Coordinates of C-alpha atoms in Angstrom, one line a residue:
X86 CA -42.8 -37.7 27.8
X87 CA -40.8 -40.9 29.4
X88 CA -38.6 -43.9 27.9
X89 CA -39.7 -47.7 28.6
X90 CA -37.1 -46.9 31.8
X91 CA -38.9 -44.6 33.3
X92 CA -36.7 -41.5 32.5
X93 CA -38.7 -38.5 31.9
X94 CA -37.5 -36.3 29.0
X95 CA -38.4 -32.9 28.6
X96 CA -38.5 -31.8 24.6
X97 CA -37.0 -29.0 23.4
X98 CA -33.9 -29.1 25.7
X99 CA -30.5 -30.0 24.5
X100 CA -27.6 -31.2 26.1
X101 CA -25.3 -27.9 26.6
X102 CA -21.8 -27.7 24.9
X103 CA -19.3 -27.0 26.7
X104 CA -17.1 -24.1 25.2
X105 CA -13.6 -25.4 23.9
X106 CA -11.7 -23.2 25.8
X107 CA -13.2 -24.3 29.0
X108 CA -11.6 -28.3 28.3
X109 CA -7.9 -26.5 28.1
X110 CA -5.4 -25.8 25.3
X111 CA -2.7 -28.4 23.8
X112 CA 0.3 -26.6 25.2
X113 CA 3.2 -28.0 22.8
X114 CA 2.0 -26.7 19.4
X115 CA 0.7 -23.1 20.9
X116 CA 4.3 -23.0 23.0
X117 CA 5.6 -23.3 19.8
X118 CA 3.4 -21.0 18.0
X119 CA 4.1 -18.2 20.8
X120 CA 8.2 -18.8 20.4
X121 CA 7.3 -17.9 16.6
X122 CA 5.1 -14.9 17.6
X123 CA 8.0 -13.5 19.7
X124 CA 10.4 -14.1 17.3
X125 CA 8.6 -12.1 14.5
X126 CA 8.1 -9.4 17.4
X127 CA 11.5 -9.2 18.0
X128 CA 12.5 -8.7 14.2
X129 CA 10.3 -6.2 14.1
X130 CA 12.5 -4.7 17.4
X131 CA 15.8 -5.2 15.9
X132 CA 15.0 -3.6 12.7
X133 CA 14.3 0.0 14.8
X134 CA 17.6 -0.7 15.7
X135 CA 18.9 -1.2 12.8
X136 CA 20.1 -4.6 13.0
X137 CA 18.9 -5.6 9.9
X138 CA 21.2 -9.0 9.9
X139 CA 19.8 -10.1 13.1
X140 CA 15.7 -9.2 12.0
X141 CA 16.2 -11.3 9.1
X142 CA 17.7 -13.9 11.4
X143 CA 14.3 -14.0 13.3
X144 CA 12.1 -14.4 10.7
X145 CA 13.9 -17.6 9.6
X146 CA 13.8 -18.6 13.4
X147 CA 9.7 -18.2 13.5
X148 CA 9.8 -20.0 10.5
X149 CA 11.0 -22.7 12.2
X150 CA 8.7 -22.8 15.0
X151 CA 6.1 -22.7 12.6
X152 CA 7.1 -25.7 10.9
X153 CA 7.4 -27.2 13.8
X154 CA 4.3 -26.1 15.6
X155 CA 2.6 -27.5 12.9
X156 CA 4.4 -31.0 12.6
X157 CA 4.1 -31.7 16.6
X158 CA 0.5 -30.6 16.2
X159 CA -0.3 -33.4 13.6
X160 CA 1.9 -36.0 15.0
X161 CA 0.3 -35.7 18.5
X162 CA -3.2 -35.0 17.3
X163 CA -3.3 -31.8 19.6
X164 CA -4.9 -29.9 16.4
X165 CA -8.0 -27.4 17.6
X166 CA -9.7 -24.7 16.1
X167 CA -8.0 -22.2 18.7
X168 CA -4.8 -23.4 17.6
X169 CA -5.8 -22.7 14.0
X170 CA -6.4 -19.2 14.5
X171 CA -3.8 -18.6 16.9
X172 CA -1.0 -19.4 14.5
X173 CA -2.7 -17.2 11.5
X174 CA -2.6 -14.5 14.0
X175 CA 1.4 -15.1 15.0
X176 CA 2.3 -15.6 11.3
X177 CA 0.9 -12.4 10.4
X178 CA 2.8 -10.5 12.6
X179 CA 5.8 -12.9 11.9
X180 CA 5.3 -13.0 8.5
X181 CA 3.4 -10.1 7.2
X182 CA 3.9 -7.1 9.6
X183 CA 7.9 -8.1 10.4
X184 CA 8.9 -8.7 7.0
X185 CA 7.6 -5.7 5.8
X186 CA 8.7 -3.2 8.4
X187 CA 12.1 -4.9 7.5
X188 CA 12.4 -4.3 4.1
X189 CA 10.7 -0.8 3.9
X190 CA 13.8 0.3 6.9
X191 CA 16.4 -1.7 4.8
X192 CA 15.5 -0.7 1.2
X193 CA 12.5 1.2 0.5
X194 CA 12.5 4.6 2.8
X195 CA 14.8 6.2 -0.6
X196 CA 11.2 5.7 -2.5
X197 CA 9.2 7.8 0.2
X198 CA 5.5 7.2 0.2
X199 CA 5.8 4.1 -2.5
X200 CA 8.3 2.4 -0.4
X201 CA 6.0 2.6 2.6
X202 CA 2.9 1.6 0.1
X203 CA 4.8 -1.5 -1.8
X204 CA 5.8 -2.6 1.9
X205 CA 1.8 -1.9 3.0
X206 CA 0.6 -4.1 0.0
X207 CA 3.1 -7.0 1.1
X208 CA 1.3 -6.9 4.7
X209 CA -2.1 -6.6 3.1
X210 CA -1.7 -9.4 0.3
X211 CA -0.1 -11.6 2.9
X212 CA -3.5 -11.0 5.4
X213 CA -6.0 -12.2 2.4
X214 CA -3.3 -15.0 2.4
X215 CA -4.1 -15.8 5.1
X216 CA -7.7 -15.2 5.1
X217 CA -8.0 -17.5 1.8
X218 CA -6.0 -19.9 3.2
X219 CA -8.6 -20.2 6.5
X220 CA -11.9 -20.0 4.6
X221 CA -10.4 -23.1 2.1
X222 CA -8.7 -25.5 4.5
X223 CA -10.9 -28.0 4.2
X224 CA -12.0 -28.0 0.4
X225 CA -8.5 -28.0 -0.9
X226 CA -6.0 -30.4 -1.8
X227 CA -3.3 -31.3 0.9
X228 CA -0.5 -31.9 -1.4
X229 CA -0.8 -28.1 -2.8
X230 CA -1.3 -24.4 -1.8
X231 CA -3.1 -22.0 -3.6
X232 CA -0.8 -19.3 -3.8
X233 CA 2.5 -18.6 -2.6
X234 CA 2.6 -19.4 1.4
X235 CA 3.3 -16.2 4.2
X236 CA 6.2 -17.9 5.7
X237 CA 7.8 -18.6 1.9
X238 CA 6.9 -15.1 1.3
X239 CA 8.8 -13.5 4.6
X240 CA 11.9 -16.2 3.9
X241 CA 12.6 -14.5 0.5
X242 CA 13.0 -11.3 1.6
X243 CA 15.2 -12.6 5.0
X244 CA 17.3 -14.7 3.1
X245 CA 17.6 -11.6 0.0
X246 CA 18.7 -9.5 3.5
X247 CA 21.2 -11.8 4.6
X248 CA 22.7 -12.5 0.8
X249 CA 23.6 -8.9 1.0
X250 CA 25.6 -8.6 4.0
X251 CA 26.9 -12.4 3.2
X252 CA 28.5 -10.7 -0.3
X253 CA 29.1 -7.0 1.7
X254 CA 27.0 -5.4 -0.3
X255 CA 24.5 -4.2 2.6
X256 CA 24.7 -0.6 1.9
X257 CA 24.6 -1.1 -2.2
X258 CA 22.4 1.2 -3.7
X259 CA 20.8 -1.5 -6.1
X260 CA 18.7 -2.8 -3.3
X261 CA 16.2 -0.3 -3.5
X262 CA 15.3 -1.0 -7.2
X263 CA 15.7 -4.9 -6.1
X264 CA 13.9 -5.1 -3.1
X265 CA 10.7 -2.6 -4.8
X266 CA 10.7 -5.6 -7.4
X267 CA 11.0 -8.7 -4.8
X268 CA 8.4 -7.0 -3.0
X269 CA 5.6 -6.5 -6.0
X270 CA 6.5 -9.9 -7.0
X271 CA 5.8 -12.1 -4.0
X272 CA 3.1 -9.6 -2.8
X273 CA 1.1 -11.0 -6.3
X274 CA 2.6 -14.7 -5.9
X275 CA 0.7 -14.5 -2.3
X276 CA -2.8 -13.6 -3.8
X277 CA -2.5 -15.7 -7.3
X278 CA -4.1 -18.8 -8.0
X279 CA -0.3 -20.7 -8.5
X280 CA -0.2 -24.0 -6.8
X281 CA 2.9 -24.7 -4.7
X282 CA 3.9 -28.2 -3.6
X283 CA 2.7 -28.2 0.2
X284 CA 5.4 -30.8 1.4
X285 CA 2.5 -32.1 4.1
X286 CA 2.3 -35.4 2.1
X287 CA 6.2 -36.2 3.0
X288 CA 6.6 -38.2 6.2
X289 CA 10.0 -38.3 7.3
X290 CA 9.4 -40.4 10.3
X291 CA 8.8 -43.4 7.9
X292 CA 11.0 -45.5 6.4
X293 CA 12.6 -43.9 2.8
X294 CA 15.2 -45.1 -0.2
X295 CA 18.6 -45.3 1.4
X296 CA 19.6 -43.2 -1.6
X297 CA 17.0 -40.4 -0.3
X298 CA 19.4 -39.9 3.2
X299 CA 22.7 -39.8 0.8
X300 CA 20.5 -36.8 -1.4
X301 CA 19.6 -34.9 1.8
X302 CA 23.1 -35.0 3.5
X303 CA 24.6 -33.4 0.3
X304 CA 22.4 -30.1 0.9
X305 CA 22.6 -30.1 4.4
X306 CA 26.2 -29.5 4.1
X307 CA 26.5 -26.8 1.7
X308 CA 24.0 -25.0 4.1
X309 CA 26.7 -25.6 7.0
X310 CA 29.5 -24.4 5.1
X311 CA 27.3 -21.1 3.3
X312 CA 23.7 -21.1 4.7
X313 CA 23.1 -17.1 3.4
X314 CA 23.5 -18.6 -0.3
X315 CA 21.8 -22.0 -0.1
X316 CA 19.0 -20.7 1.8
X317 CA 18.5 -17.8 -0.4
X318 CA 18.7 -20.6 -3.0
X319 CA 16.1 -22.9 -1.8
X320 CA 13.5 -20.1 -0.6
X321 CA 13.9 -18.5 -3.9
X322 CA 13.7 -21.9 -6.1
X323 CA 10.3 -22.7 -4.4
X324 CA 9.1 -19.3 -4.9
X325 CA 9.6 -19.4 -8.4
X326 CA 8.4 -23.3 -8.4
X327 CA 5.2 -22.1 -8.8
X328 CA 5.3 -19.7 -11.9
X329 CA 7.5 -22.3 -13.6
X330 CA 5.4 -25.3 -13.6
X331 CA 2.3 -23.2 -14.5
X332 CA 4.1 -22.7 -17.2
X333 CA 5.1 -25.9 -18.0
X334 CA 1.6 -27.5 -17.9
X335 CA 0.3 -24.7 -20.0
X336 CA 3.4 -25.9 -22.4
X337 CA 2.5 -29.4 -22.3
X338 CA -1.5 -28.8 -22.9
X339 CA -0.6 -26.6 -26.6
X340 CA 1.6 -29.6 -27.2
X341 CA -1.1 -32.1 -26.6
X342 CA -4.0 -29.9 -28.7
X343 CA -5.1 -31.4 -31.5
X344 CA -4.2 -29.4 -34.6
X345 CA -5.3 -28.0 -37.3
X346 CA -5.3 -30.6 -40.6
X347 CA -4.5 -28.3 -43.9
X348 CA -7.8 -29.7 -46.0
X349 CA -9.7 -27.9 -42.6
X350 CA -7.8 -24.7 -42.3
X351 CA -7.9 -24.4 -46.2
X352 CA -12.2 -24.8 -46.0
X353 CA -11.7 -22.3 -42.8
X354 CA -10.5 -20.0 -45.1
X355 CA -12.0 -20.7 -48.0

């Protein structure tokens, strides 16, 4: 078979795809993504030493990265499928397998085998996070996530660690009922259907309200002068975000039902 030019084309042949590894890697967002893989790794490092501060410390410093992995990634339209699954693969060690190793060393060894199983189901519910999170990326909204996110997950239980020791109360015994309850809790937040505000939808780099600069200084501030408290503050006000306006829209829909007139409910019953 030939074109009017005289170019002869064989059927059944097709072009051949070059695999996307073989064009190279964006290096900012995946540098970035590794700083948050090490950091995780190195939580998990300083909790066999018990330096439990400093593991908690680690996880909020891969969160970080991760945030910012993900912003460079979007504002330099470097985004790839390898980068994708790379950073599911560095938040779950940062996020699932970290975190949990922390709290089960810090808290749950008194509980024996269901302090090592409640820290097993966090790491478990946080991988079918993840794995739900993959499988729906492109058939969700952007401006919500279905479930409680891995990182907001890890950062409750970081920021619960540092709270402690900001109070001196790292060797209280109440931890280990607390930290058996934290850990149930956002182990099912993870894996529920809640929607969480996603924050994608906010662009800082545009112009905003002066009075939205005054609002963010004031917060910035207090987290200068007593991070351990507003952080735990924040991570734990969006965790519970979720629950709260689920129930507030359920609220608001018996509100809005039509009820009952008396002359129907008395022929119901009559």
């Amino acid at each position: 078979m030939s074109d009017s030019a005289g170019i002869r084309i064989i059927p059944g042949r097709r072009r051949r795809r070059i695999p996307p590894l073989r064009r190279g890697v964006y290096l900012l967002p995946n540098l970035f993504t590794s700083a948050g893989l090490i950091s995780g790794f190195y939580s998990v490092i300083a909790t066999l030493g018990r330096r439990y501060e400093l593991a908690a410390i680690m996880i909020l410093v891969a969160q970080a990265c991760d945030v910012l992995d993900g912003r460079i990634a979007r504002l330099t339209r470097s985004s790839s499928s390898f980068g994708e699954q790379y950073d599911s693969l560095a938040d779950l060690v940062a996020f699932g397998v970290a975190p949990g190793i922390l709290v089960y060393q810090w808290a749950l060894v008194p509980w024996g085998r269901w302090g090592w199983l409640a820290a097993t189901l966090y790491v478990t519910c946080g991988a079918l996070r993840l794995a739900r999170f993959n499988v729906q990326v492109g058939s969700v909204e952007k401006r919500h996530f279905v479930g409680l996110p891995i990182p907001a997950a890890s950062d409750v239980i970081a920021t619960t660690v540092l709270l402690f020791y900001y109070f001196g109360g790292a060797g209280a015994p109440n931890k280990r009922i607390l930290m058996l309850l934290v850990i149930y809790a956002v182990a099912g937040l993870m894996v529920s259907e809640i929607r969480y505000f996603s924050f994608k939808e906010i662009r800082f780099h545009h112009r905003h309200p002066f009075p939205v600069l005054l609002g963010l200084i004031f917060p910035i501030m207090l987290t200068i002068g007593a991070p351990e408290a507003m952080l735990f503050l924040g991570i734990t006000g969006y965790a519970l975000s979720g629950p709260i306006a689920l129930l507030g829209r359920r609220l608001r829909r018996r509100r809005r039902a039509p009820s009952t007139p008396p002359e129907a409910a008395d022929r119901v019953h009559g």
